[in-house]
Every structure is written in C-alpha cells, then in structure tokens.
C-alpha cells in the first residue's frame, strides 16, 4: 500500500492509523457501554423498587415477629406466675409424702395398702381414705387401732361392714389428719 | 481475482468500515502543466466520482518533474485541496526522476526480495540504498526452468521523494503512497481480466511518456520531449494564429470541413513524425529485448492531445497492431451504470489521477 514512501513517514502513517483505530474502538466501546447502561436502567429501577419493597416487608415482618414473641413471652410469664402462685399456696402445707409415710409406718403384718387418698382441708388438715386388703379381721383391727393411736390422726373410722368377712377383707378406713 | 479478495470486497461492501478509518484518498497527478485530483466513492452500482479538480501550473513551477518553486506549487495545491475538502492522496512521481530495472529473485518472501534488491541496487541505478526509495512488482510468470521469480523494481531518489512529501504535507495533505505515472495508467485502463502487453503513449503538453505494461506490470518506461504544445505551435505557425486560436483549431480538427482538416494534418505531420519515430524505437527495442513470447498486442493513447485527428493511425509502429484511445474509466465503473461528471476528452488528462485514486 505505502509504496515509495520513506520508512519514517510510513511509521508515522501507521501510528496515526492505529491511533484512529484506537479512538474508533473507544468510541464504539463507549457507545456499547452507554447502550448497555440505558438498556439496564429499567431493570435497575425495577430492582431498586423491589429491594425497597423487600426491605419494607422485612421490617414489617420483624416488627410482627417481635410482637408475637412479646405476646408469647407474656403468656409464658403469666403461666409461670400462675404456677408459682399455685405452688406458693401449698408451700406451708404438710407434704403428702409425710402423710403417706405416717400411714405406711402404722401398717401391720397381714395388711396390704392399695391406695391412700388425701383431701386437704387447710394448711395442716386433711381427710384420709386408706384402702387395702387385710388377711384377717384381727390384723385389720390392729391396723385401725394403731392409726387411731397416732397423734396425727383422729376420727379413724372402719365401717362395720368391713368386718363381716373373717379373712381377705377389703377395707376402707377414713381418718382426719392434723399436723 | 482470488477468492479471498472477492470475499473481502463483498464483506466490505455490506459492512463498510467507518469513514473515519477509511483513509479515503484522492489521486493526485502533478505534471509540468497542471495538478489534477480525483476521488471516488463507493456507490450503489460501483465507484462514482466524488470530487475532482484541476489547477494549471505556471511555466517553471514544475519542470521535467523537478519542483522548481515549492512555495507556488504548495499554495496552488492547498487552494485546490481546501476547495475540494480532500486530505489524503496517492500522488504521482515523474518518470524522468525514476529508475526501473528487472531483477530475478530466488524467493517470493517480501523481506528477502527487499534484501536482494538493496544488495543489487547500486549495480542497476546510480543511487546508494541510503539515497533511494524503491518498491517492486512481482512479474506473474516465474523464470522458466530456474525456479526464480522476476520483479520489476522502481527506484526514486530520496531527495525527490522528500521534496514532494514536503510540498504535499505543507499543503495539508497526507500521502498514502507515491506511484509512477505508468503504474497508475496501467491500473486505470489495462484490463484486469486478461492483461496483455500494451504500449501506452501518454501525450502531455510538453512531453510524452512511452510505457510498456506486460501482464499488468510496468516493464519499460521512457519519456520524450514531445508534447501537444509542439502541435499547437506548428498549427499557429502554419496558419498565422495566436496560440489560443491554434489550440482551438487543433481541438476542433476533424469537425471542420475536410479541406481545413487536411490542412491541419499537413501542418502537424512533421512534428507528429518525431513522436512516431520515438514510438518505433521503443517498439523495436521491445521486439529485440522484451519478454519472450510477449509481443506488444496494442498501442493505447491517452492525454487529451491523443484525440488529434489521425494521430492514432499516424503513430502506430506496426499497422497490424491496433492503436486505440484509452477508456480511462474502464477499471473504475461501467458507463452503462454511471455517467461521470468529466467528459471523455477531459478524462484523458485525468487518466493518471484516476489510476492513482483506484489504488
């Protein structure tokens, strides 16, 4: 192409052309970037809108969640408080185990206790119902007497009907306990 | 045309490069008498003339290819290219300052060819490689039996190139290439499809270039100091007319009645005979020393003075060889598809510029 031109001049022509090529490439690159930016603008605006909406939704959700947590916590506290109150009410009463243990200590040979019902009527008072099986009438009477002798029990009643049988007698003794 | 070239052309037809990168150049022909410039643009049906212009040069500004008055030529050129808005050109160099020689090279590698030429340069031209700028054309057919190829080397003195470059860049032009006139003419009107061996006779005002183009490659150049001005002078002398009147008579010869035309032909016969002898010399040289098996197939005349009635038949070196006036637009476009804004007569003077613009 560049015939009969000095090498130095050809070099300057080439440099000039490459600079123009570079400028053209930059121009087209800029145009491509500009087109890309314009093309992405609607998506960007849409994304921003969605982001804002998502943030708002998240904030609302967190707020609701906090409120629910607070309600749950409040309910839990109330339950706990009620339980505490309930337990506090029996704090000074005689432990049930002590009552049962006292009954069991009075048991004699030939007596099998099948149940002990305790019905509290005050801090220290309770109505007892001791059920079981006695091998003989004598064993049953001995058990009733020993219960009656215990200072914590009063009004130890054995129904007469329970003494109708001579052996393997099902009994039901009632008493009033006081500590 | 190779498949790759065809593909490249088709590709760039549909995906043209940006105008900013195209380096759209004009063809600038600087002769002793005038500067002519022409630029083409790719139209829908092929090339079209986009811009063209001419400025006559005062006598002595350029003389036998030497730029004698750089300032005056620079001013005229600047005025012309500013008016046309052309910034880049392929320019012609005068034949008188050029050297042409043939060289056989062992390889078609461009670097190796250049090295061979540099090595052999001083054997062929009176210039050292440092003082010369050259280019080469590869002759299509290799040297028979040797495995070598022939290149035609055109050499210009670096001083001449520097002077031309200085003037053209001073006029605000970027020069994409320099070419010898013969090569530009070959590009303009030697058929691309089946290039024969042609003798081109480029008639200018004060000189005539005789070039032999073989296979599309310029193989011989010669310049004779014979031009259209001598014909005008002969007519003026014979008819006692002013140069302007004689010029008009010369242009219109053939359009007058037969008697007047005969008188004009008689008046110029002597001076045209000089040109005929020069052409015969070149023809004989080629017959004896030219490429084997490549006789001159035709003589092609160009330059507006080549239209002088009877010139073609008068200068032919061999009656069997057709002598025609060039169709300067042949390789630019089809005249069936596009009508150029330059007349045929005028286009003959633009032939070099057209060939340069087609490069």
mmCIF file of C-alpha atoms in Angstrom, chain A residues 59-143:
data_model
loop_
_atom_site.group_PDB
_atom_site.id
_atom_site.type_symbol
_atom_site.label_atom_id
_atom_site.label_comp_id
_atom_site.label_asym_id
_atom_site.label_seq_id
_atom_site.Cartn_x
_atom_site.Cartn_y
_atom_site.Cartn_z
ATOM 1 C CA UNK A 59 -39.118 -4.608 58.561
ATOM 2 C CA UNK A 60 -42.836 -5.290 58.893
ATOM 3 C CA UNK A 61 -42.212 -8.997 59.375
ATOM 4 C CA UNK A 62 -39.610 -8.325 62.033
ATOM 5 C CA UNK A 63 -41.969 -5.943 63.772
ATOM 6 C CA UNK A 64 -44.786 -8.541 63.713
ATOM 7 C CA UNK A 65 -42.430 -11.253 64.860
ATOM 8 C CA UNK A 66 -41.278 -9.131 67.799
ATOM 9 C CA UNK A 67 -44.891 -8.502 68.740
ATOM 10 C CA UNK A 68 -45.736 -12.230 68.597
ATOM 11 C CA UNK A 69 -42.664 -13.055 70.642
ATOM 12 C CA UNK A 70 -43.678 -10.470 73.166
ATOM 13 C CA UNK A 71 -47.183 -11.932 73.367
ATOM 14 C CA UNK A 72 -45.800 -15.441 73.742
ATOM 15 C CA UNK A 73 -43.377 -14.315 76.411
ATOM 16 C CA UNK A 74 -46.159 -12.524 78.213
ATOM 17 C CA UNK A 75 -48.337 -15.658 78.132
ATOM 18 C CA UNK A 76 -45.430 -17.756 79.325
ATOM 19 C CA UNK A 77 -44.763 -15.343 82.182
ATOM 20 C CA UNK A 78 -48.425 -15.410 83.147
ATOM 21 C CA UNK A 79 -48.422 -19.230 83.184
ATOM 22 C CA UNK A 80 -45.236 -19.307 85.202
ATOM 23 C CA UNK A 81 -46.644 -16.685 87.536
ATOM 24 C CA UNK A 82 -49.826 -18.751 87.970
ATOM 25 C CA UNK A 83 -47.784 -21.868 88.657
ATOM 26 C CA UNK A 84 -45.636 -20.009 91.149
ATOM 27 C CA UNK A 85 -48.753 -18.688 92.820
ATOM 28 C CA UNK A 86 -50.200 -22.198 92.882
ATOM 29 C CA UNK A 87 -47.056 -23.665 94.327
ATOM 30 C CA UNK A 88 -46.712 -20.808 96.778
ATOM 31 C CA UNK A 89 -50.201 -21.673 98.061
ATOM 32 C CA UNK A 90 -49.011 -25.160 99.129
ATOM 33 C CA UNK A 91 -45.614 -24.103 100.403
ATOM 34 C CA UNK A 92 -46.612 -24.250 104.073
ATOM 35 C CA UNK A 93 -48.835 -27.362 103.826
ATOM 36 C CA UNK A 94 -47.778 -30.763 105.139
ATOM 37 C CA UNK A 95 -46.043 -32.723 102.434
ATOM 38 C CA UNK A 96 -48.132 -35.505 101.031
ATOM 39 C CA UNK A 97 -45.218 -37.898 101.345
ATOM 40 C CA UNK A 98 -45.137 -37.338 105.100
ATOM 41 C CA UNK A 99 -48.809 -38.167 105.421
ATOM 42 C CA UNK A 100 -48.450 -41.331 103.361
ATOM 43 C CA UNK A 101 -45.249 -42.275 105.169
ATOM 44 C CA UNK A 102 -47.052 -41.927 108.563
ATOM 45 C CA UNK A 103 -49.871 -44.158 107.326
ATOM 46 C CA UNK A 104 -47.463 -46.759 105.966
ATOM 47 C CA UNK A 105 -45.469 -46.790 109.248
ATOM 48 C CA UNK A 106 -48.608 -47.853 111.071
ATOM 49 C CA UNK A 107 -49.138 -50.856 108.773
ATOM 50 C CA UNK A 108 -49.076 -54.282 110.498
ATOM 51 C CA UNK A 109 -48.424 -57.751 109.164
ATOM 52 C CA UNK A 110 -51.332 -59.024 107.131
ATOM 53 C CA UNK A 111 -52.259 -55.613 105.853
ATOM 54 C CA UNK A 112 -51.785 -54.599 102.204
ATOM 55 C CA UNK A 113 -52.481 -50.964 101.372
ATOM 56 C CA UNK A 114 -53.742 -50.478 97.835
ATOM 57 C CA UNK A 115 -54.460 -46.718 97.914
ATOM 58 C CA UNK A 116 -54.218 -43.616 100.079
ATOM 59 C CA UNK A 117 -56.442 -40.655 99.194
ATOM 60 C CA UNK A 118 -55.672 -37.325 100.794
ATOM 61 C CA UNK A 119 -58.061 -34.448 100.640
ATOM 62 C CA UNK A 120 -56.615 -31.295 102.117
ATOM 63 C CA UNK A 121 -58.944 -29.062 104.029
ATOM 64 C CA UNK A 122 -56.437 -26.486 105.275
ATOM 65 C CA UNK A 123 -52.751 -25.838 105.632
ATOM 66 C CA UNK A 124 -52.342 -28.670 108.166
ATOM 67 C CA UNK A 125 -55.637 -30.564 107.972
ATOM 68 C CA UNK A 126 -56.565 -33.331 105.574
ATOM 69 C CA UNK A 127 -59.133 -36.048 105.216
ATOM 70 C CA UNK A 128 -57.681 -39.507 104.608
ATOM 71 C CA UNK A 129 -59.086 -42.558 102.919
ATOM 72 C CA UNK A 130 -56.865 -45.650 103.227
ATOM 73 C CA UNK A 131 -57.943 -48.697 101.194
ATOM 74 C CA UNK A 132 -56.406 -52.127 101.199
ATOM 75 C CA UNK A 133 -56.743 -55.850 101.900
ATOM 76 C CA UNK A 134 -56.381 -57.481 105.325
ATOM 77 C CA UNK A 135 -55.582 -61.195 105.746
ATOM 78 C CA UNK A 136 -57.648 -61.375 108.926
ATOM 79 C CA UNK A 137 -60.123 -59.463 110.965
ATOM 80 C CA UNK A 138 -57.610 -59.148 113.826
ATOM 81 C CA UNK A 139 -54.942 -57.662 111.598
ATOM 82 C CA UNK A 140 -57.440 -55.131 110.344
ATOM 83 C CA UNK A 141 -58.491 -54.116 113.786
ATOM 84 C CA UNK A 142 -54.863 -53.865 114.940
ATOM 85 C CA UNK A 143 -54.123 -51.567 111.978
#
